[in-house]
One Martini backbone bead per residue (centre of mass of N, CA, C, O) as a GRO file, in nm:
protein
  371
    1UNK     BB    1   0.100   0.039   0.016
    2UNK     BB    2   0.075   0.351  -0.018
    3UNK     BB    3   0.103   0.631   0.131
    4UNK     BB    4  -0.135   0.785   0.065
    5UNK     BB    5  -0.346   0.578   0.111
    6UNK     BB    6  -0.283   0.518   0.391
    7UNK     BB    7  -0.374   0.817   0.478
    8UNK     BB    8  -0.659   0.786   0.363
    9UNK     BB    9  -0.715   0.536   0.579
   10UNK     BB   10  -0.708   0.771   0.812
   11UNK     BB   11  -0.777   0.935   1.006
   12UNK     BB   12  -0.729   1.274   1.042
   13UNK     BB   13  -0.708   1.357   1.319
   14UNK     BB   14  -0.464   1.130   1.371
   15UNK     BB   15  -0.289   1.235   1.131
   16UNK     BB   16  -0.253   1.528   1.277
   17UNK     BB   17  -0.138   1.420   1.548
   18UNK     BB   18   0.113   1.313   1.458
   19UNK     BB   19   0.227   1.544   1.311
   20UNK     BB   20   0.259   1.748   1.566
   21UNK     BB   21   0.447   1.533   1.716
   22UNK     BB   22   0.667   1.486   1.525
   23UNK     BB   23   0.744   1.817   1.506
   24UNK     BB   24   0.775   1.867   1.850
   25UNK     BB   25   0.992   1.568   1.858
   26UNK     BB   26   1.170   1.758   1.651
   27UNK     BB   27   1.428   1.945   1.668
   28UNK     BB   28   1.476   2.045   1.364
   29UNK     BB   29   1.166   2.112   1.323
   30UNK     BB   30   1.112   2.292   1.548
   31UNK     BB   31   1.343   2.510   1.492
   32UNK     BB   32   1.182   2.620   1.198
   33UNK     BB   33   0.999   2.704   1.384
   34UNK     BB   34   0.855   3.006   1.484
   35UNK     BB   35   0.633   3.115   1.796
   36UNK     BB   36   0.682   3.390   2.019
   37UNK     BB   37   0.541   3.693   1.973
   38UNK     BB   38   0.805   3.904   1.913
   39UNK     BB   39   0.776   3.892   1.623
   40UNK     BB   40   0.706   3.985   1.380
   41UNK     BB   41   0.329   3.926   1.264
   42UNK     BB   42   0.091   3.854   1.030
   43UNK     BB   43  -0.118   3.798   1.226
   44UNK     BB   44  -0.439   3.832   1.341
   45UNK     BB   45  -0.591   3.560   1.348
   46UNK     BB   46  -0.618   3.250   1.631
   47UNK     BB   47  -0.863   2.991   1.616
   48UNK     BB   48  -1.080   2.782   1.819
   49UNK     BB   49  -1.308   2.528   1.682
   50UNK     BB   50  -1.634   2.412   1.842
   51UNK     BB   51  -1.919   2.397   1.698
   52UNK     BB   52  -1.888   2.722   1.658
   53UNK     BB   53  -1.724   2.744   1.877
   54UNK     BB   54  -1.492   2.928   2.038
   55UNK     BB   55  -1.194   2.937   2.203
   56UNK     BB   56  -1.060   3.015   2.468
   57UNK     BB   57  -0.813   3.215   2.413
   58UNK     BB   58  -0.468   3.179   2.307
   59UNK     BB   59  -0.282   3.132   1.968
   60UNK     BB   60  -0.082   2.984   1.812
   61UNK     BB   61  -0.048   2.801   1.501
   62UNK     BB   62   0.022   2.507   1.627
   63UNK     BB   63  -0.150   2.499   1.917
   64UNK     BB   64  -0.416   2.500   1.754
   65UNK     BB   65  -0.349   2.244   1.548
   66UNK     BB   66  -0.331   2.056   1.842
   67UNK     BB   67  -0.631   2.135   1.970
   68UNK     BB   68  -0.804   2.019   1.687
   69UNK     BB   69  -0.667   1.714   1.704
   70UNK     BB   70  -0.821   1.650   1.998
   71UNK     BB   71  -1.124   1.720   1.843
   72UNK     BB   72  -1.433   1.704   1.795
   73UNK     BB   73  -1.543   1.932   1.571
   74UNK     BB   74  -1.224   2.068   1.477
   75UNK     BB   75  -1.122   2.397   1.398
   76UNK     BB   76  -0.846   2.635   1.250
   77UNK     BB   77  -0.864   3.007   1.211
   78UNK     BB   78  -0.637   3.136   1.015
   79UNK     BB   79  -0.493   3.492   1.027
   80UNK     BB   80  -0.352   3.684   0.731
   81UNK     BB   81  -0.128   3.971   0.681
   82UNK     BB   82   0.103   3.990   0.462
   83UNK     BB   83   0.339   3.751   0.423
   84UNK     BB   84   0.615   3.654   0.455
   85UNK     BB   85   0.819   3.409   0.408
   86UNK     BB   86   0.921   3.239   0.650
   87UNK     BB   87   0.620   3.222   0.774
   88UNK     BB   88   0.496   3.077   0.558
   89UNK     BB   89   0.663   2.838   0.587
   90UNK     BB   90   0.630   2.757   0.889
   91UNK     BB   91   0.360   2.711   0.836
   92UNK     BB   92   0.348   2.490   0.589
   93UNK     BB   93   0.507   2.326   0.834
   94UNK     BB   94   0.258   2.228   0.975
   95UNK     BB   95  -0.018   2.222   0.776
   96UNK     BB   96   0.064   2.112   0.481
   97UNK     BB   97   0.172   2.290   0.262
   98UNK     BB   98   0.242   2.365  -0.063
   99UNK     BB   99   0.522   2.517  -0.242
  100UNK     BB  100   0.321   2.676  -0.452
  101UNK     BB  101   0.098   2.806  -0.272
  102UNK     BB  102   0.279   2.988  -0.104
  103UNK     BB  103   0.419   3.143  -0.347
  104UNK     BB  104   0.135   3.266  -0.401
  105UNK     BB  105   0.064   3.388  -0.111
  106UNK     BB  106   0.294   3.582  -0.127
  107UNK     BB  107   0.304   3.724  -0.431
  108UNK     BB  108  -0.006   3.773  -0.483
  109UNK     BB  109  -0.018   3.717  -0.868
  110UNK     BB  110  -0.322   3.608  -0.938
  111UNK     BB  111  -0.548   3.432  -1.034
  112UNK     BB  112  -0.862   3.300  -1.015
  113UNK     BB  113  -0.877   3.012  -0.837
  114UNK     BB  114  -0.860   2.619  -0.821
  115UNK     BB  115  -0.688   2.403  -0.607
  116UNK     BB  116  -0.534   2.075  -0.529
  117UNK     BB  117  -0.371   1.975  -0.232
  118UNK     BB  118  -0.442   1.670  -0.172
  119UNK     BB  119  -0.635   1.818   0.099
  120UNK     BB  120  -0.587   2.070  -0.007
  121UNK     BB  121  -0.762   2.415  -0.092
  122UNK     BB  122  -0.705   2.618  -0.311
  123UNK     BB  123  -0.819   3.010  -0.302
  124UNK     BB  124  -0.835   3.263  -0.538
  125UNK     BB  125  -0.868   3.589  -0.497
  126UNK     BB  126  -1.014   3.905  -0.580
  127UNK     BB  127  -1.022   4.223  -0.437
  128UNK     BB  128  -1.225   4.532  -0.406
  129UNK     BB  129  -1.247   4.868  -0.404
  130UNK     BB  130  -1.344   5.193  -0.359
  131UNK     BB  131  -1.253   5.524  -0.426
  132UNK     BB  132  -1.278   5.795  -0.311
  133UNK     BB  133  -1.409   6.104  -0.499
  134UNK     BB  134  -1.441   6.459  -0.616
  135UNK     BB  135  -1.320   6.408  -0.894
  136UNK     BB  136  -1.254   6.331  -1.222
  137UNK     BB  137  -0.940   6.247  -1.343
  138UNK     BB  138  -0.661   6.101  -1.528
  139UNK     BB  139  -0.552   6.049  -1.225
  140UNK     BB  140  -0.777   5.849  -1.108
  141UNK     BB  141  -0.879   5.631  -0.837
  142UNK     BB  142  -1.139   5.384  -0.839
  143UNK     BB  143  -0.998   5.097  -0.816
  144UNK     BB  144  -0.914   4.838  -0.584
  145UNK     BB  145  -0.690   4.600  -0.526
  146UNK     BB  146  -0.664   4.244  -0.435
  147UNK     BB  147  -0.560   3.960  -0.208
  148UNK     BB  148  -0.705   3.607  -0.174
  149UNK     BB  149  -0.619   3.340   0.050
  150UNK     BB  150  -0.773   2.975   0.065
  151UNK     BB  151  -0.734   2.727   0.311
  152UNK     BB  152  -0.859   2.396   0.277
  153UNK     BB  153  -0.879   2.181   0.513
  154UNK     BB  154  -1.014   1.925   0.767
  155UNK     BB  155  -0.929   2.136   1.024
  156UNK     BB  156  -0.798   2.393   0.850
  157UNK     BB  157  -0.832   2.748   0.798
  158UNK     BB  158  -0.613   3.009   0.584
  159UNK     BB  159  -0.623   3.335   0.552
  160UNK     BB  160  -0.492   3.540   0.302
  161UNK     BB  161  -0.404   3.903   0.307
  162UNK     BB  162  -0.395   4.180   0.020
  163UNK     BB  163  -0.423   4.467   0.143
  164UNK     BB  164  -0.768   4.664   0.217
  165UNK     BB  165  -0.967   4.490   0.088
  166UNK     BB  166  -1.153   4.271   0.283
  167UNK     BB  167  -1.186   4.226   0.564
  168UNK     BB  168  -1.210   3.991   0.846
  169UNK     BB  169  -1.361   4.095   1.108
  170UNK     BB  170  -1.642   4.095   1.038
  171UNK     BB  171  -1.701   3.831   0.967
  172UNK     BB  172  -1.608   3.655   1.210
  173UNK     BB  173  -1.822   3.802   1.414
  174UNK     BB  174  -2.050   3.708   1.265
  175UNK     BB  175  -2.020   3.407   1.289
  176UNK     BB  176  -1.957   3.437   1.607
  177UNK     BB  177  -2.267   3.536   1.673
  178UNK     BB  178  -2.491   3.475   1.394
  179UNK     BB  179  -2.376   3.226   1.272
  180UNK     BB  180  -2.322   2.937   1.385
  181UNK     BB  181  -2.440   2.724   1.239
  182UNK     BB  182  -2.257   2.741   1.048
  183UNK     BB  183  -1.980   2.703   1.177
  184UNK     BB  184  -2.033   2.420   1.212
  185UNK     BB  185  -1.942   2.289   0.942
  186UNK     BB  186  -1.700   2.430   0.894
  187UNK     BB  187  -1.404   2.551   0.642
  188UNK     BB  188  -1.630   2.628   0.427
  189UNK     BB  189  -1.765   2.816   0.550
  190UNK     BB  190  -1.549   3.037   0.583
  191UNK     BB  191  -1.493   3.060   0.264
  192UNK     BB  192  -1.795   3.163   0.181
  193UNK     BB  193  -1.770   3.435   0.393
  194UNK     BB  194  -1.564   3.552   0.245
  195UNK     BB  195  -1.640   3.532  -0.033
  196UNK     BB  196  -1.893   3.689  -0.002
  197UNK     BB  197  -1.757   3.981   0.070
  198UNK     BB  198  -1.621   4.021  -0.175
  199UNK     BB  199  -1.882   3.999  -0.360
  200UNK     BB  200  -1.998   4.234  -0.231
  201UNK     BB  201  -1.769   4.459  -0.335
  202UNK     BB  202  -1.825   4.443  -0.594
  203UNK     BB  203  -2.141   4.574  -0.601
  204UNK     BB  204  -2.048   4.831  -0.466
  205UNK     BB  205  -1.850   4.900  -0.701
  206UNK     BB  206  -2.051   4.907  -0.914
  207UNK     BB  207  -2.254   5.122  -0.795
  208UNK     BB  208  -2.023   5.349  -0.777
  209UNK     BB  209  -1.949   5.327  -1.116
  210UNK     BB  210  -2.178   5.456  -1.206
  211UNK     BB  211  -2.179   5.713  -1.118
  212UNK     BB  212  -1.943   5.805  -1.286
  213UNK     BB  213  -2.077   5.713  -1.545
  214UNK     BB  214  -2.294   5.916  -1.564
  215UNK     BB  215  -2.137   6.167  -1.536
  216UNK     BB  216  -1.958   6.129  -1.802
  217UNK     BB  217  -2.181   6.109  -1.973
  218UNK     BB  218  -2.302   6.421  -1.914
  219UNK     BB  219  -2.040   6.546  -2.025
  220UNK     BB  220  -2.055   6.440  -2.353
  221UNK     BB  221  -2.353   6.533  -2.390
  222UNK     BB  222  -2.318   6.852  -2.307
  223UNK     BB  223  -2.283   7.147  -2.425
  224UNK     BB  224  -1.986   7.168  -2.289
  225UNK     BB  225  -1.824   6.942  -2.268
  226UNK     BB  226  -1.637   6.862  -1.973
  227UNK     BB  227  -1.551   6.600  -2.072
  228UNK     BB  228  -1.261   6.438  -2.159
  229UNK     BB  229  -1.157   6.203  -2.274
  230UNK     BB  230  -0.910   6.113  -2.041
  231UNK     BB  231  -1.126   6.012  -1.883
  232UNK     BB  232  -1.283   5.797  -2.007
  233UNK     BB  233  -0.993   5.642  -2.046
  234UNK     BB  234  -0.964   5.585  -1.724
  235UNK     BB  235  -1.249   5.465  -1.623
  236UNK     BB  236  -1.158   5.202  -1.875
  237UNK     BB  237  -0.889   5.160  -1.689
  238UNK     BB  238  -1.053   5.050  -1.426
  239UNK     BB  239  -1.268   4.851  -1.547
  240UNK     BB  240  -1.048   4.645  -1.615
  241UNK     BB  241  -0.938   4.591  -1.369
  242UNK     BB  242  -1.222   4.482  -1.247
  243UNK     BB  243  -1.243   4.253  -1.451
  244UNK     BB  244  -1.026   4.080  -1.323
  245UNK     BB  245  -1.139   4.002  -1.104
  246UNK     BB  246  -1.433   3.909  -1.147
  247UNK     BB  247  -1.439   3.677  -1.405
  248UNK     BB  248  -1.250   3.474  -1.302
  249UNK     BB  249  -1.461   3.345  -1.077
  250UNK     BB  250  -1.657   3.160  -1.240
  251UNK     BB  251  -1.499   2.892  -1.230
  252UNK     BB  252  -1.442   2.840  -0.950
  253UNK     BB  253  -1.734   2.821  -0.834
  254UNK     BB  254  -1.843   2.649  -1.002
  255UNK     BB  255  -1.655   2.382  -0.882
  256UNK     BB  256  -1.820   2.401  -0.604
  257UNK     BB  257  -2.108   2.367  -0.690
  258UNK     BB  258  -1.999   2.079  -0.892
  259UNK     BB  259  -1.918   1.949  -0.642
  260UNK     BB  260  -1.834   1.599  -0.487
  261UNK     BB  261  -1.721   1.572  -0.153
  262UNK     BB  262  -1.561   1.849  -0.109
  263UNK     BB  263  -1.840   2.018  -0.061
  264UNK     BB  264  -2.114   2.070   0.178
  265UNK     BB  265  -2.436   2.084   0.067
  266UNK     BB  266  -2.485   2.300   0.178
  267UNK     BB  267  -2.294   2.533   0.125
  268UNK     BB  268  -2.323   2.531  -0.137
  269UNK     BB  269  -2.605   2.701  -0.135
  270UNK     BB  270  -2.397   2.948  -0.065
  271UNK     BB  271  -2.268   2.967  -0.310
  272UNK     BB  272  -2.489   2.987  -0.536
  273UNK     BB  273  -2.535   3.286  -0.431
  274UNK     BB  274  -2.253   3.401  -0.467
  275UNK     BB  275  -2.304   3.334  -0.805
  276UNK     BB  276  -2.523   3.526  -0.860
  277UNK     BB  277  -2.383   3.809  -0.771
  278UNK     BB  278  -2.181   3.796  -0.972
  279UNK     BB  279  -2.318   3.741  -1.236
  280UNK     BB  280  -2.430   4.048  -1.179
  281UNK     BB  281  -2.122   4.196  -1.179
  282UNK     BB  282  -2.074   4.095  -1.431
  283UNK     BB  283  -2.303   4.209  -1.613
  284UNK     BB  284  -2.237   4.510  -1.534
  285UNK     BB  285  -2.008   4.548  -1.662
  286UNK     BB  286  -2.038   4.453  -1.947
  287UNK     BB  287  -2.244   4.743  -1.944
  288UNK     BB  288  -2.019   4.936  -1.916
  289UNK     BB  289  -1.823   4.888  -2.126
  290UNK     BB  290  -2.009   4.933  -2.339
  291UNK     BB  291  -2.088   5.208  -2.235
  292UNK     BB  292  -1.778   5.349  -2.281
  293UNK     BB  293  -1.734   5.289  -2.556
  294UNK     BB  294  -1.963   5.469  -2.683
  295UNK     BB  295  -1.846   5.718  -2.540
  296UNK     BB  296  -1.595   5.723  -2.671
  297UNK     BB  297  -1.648   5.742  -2.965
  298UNK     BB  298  -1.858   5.974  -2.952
  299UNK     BB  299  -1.611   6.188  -2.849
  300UNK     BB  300  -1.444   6.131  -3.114
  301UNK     BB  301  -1.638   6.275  -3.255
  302UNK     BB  302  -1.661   6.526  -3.124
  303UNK     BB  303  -1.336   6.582  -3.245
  304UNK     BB  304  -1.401   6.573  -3.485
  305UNK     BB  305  -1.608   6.783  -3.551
  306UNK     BB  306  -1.476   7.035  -3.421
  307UNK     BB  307  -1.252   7.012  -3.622
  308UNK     BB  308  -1.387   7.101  -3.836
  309UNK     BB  309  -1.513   7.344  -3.799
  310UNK     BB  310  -1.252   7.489  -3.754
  311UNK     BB  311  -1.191   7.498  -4.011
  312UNK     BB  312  -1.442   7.608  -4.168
  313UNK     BB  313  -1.403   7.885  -3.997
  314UNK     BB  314  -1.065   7.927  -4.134
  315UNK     BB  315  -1.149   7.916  -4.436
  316UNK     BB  316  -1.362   8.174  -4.411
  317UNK     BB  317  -1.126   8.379  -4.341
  318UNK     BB  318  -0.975   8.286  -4.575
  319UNK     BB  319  -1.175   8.415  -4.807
  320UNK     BB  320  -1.184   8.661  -4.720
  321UNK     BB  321  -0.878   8.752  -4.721
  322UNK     BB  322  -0.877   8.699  -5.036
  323UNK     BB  323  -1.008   8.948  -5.141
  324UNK     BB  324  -0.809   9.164  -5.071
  325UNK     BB  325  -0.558   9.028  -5.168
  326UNK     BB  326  -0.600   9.052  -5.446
  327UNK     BB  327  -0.610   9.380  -5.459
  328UNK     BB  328  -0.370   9.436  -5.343
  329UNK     BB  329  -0.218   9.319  -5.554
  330UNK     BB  330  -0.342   9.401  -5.836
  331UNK     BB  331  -0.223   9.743  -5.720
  332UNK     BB  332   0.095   9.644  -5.666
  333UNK     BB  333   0.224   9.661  -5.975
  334UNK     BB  334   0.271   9.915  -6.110
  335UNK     BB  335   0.145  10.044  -6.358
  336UNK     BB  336   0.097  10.274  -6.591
  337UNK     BB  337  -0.199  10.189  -6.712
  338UNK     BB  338  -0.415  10.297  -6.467
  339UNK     BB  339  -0.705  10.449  -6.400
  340UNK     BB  340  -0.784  10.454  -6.094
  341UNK     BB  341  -0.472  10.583  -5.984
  342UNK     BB  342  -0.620  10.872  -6.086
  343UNK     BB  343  -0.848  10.835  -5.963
  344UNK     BB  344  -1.017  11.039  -5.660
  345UNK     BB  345  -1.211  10.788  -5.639
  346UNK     BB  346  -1.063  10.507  -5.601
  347UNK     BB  347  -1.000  10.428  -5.252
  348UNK     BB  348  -1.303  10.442  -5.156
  349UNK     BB  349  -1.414  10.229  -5.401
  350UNK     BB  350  -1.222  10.000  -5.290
  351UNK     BB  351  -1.340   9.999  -4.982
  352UNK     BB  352  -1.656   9.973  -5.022
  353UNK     BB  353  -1.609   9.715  -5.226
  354UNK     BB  354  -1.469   9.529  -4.984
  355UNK     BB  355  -1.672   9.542  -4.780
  356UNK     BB  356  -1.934   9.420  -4.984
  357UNK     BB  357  -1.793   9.119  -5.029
  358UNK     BB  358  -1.776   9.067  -4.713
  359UNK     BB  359  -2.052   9.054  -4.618
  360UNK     BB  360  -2.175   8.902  -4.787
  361UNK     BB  361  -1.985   8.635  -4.748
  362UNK     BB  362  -2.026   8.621  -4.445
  363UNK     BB  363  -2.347   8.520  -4.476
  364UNK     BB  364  -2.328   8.306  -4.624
  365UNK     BB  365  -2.152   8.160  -4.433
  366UNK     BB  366  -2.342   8.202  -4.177
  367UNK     BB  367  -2.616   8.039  -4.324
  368UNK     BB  368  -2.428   7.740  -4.351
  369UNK     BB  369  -2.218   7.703  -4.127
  370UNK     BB  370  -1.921   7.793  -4.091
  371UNK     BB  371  -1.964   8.077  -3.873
   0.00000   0.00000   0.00000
């Protein structure tokens, strides 16, 4: 029998406790690891819960993962904010997480997925948050993004957050307050609570960028035409920003709510919930580039349009200036024989006479809409 499947015929709780104290009775590993709590820590919290309820007490890492391995019906949730690579190593040594896994968790660059290294399952989100501002700039941030890692391994969940994005202090106590029940559930609920809060963020997002879209919106369709370009221009390249976490969360998502056997059946109708949000927030997304597009396009018209008519105006300028100038070029080659040059009243008639082809000229030019 090979190692896995041995791993896999026993129960889960026994091979976790067992590996708890392989670490802490051998001395090379466990001086590897280290929670001493007075280096700098990415911790922000780490609970031990049994059957929805969290146990008094501060623990370690270690300490934590230690005392749910020896409970029924106890997993533990640690949360991170930005880790080192060191404690993330740490910790990857305790709990048993993939070397990939932990490379992605540290750096953070990742599209959303789900991936599964043997027993623990990797959910990669992408945050979201609107940015306030007093008006749109070429150079205004309106949507922050970052990154959330979710391990949900059979004993413990361990959230990892980069950014200010979607904390998880709110999470938490939701559920350890109101909502004991799903909190039953083991570590599957709490990454559905993390995706949820994720996804609330992404709509909340969504209908304040409506609301730019549509000063936008006012702005190129007024008559003063307020908006520049360069705003259409900044605005659709926030919703891309945007659309790039947004859109890719709908394989992961699918993923779960159409496992069998690795989501339990309640959680997942909690997720096809969640997945229904997001779907609102593509959807979304979706008719807001299209109408940004379609701003950004007629903006360009009217930057033709606008371009046509001056020239319109200068061509215009330009051919009553050469009305003068030919008459002046005409009468300034000095011939001999020339009789207006001659005539008492040759300069009065030259210039009354070059009036009235200007009003003309101007007012044709100005009833066709060129001046």
């Amino acid at each position: 029998m090979t190692e896995r499947s041995w791993t896999r015929g026993r129960p889960l709780g026994k091979m976790w406790a067992d590996r708890m104290r392989g670490l802490l009775n051998n001395g090379d590993s466990a001086s590897q690891v280290s929670f001493d709590g007075q280096s700098p820590s990415s911790v922000v919290d780490c609970g031990v819960y049994v059957d929805g309820k969290r146990l008094p007490g501060d623990f370690s890492p270690d300490q934590a993962l230690a005392e749910a391995c020896g409970r029924d019906g106890a997993f533990v949730w640690l949360g991170l904010h930005q880790p080192e690579e060191p404690e993330m190593a740490a910790i990857a040594q305790v709990y048993g997480l993939h070397e990939l896994a932990v490379e992605d968790a540290v750096k953070a660059e990742q599209r959303p997925k789900l991936e599964q290294f043997n027993d623990v399952h990797f959910l990669v989100l992408r945050t979201a948050r609107y940015v306030p501002h007093q008006e749109l700039t070429e150079s205004s941030q309106v949507v922050e993004t970052g990154q959330m890692m979710i391990f949900v391994g059979e004993r413990f969940v361990i959230t990892v957050r980069h950014g200010d994005a979607s904390e998880m202090a709110p999470v938490r106590a939701d559920l350890e307050k109101q909502r004991v029940a799903l909190l039953q559930q083991g570590p599957w609920a709490v990454a559905y609570a993390v995706t949820d809060r994720v996804v609330d963020h992404y709509l909340e997002v969504a209908d304040d960028f409506e609301a730019d879209l549509d000063i936008i919106e006012e702005g190129v369709f007024s008559r003063d035409r307020i908006a520049p370009i360069q705003q259409v221009y900044q605005l659709k390249r926030e919703l891309v920003e945007f659309r790039r976490a947004v859109v890719p969360l709908q394989r992961p998502l699918a993923s779960i709510t159409s496992s069998q056997g690795v989501v339990p059946k309640e959680i997942r109708r909690y997720f096809r919930d969640v997945q229904d949000h997001l779907t609102r927030t593509v959807e979304q997304v979706s008719s807001y580039d299209d109408l940004l597009n379609s701003i950004l396009q007629a903006r360009l018209a009217q930057v033709t349009v606008d371009q046509n008519n001056d020239m319109r105006k200068i061509a215009s300028w330009a051919a009553i200036a050469t009305v003068w100038t030919a008459f002046a070029g005409v009468y300034g080659m000095n011939f001999d024989y020339m009789p207006e040059t001659n005539w008492r009243y040759g300069y009065p008639a030259l210039i009354a006479l070059l009036s009235l082809v200007t009003v003309v000229l101007y007012r044709a030019l100005r009833r066709n809409g060129w001046l």
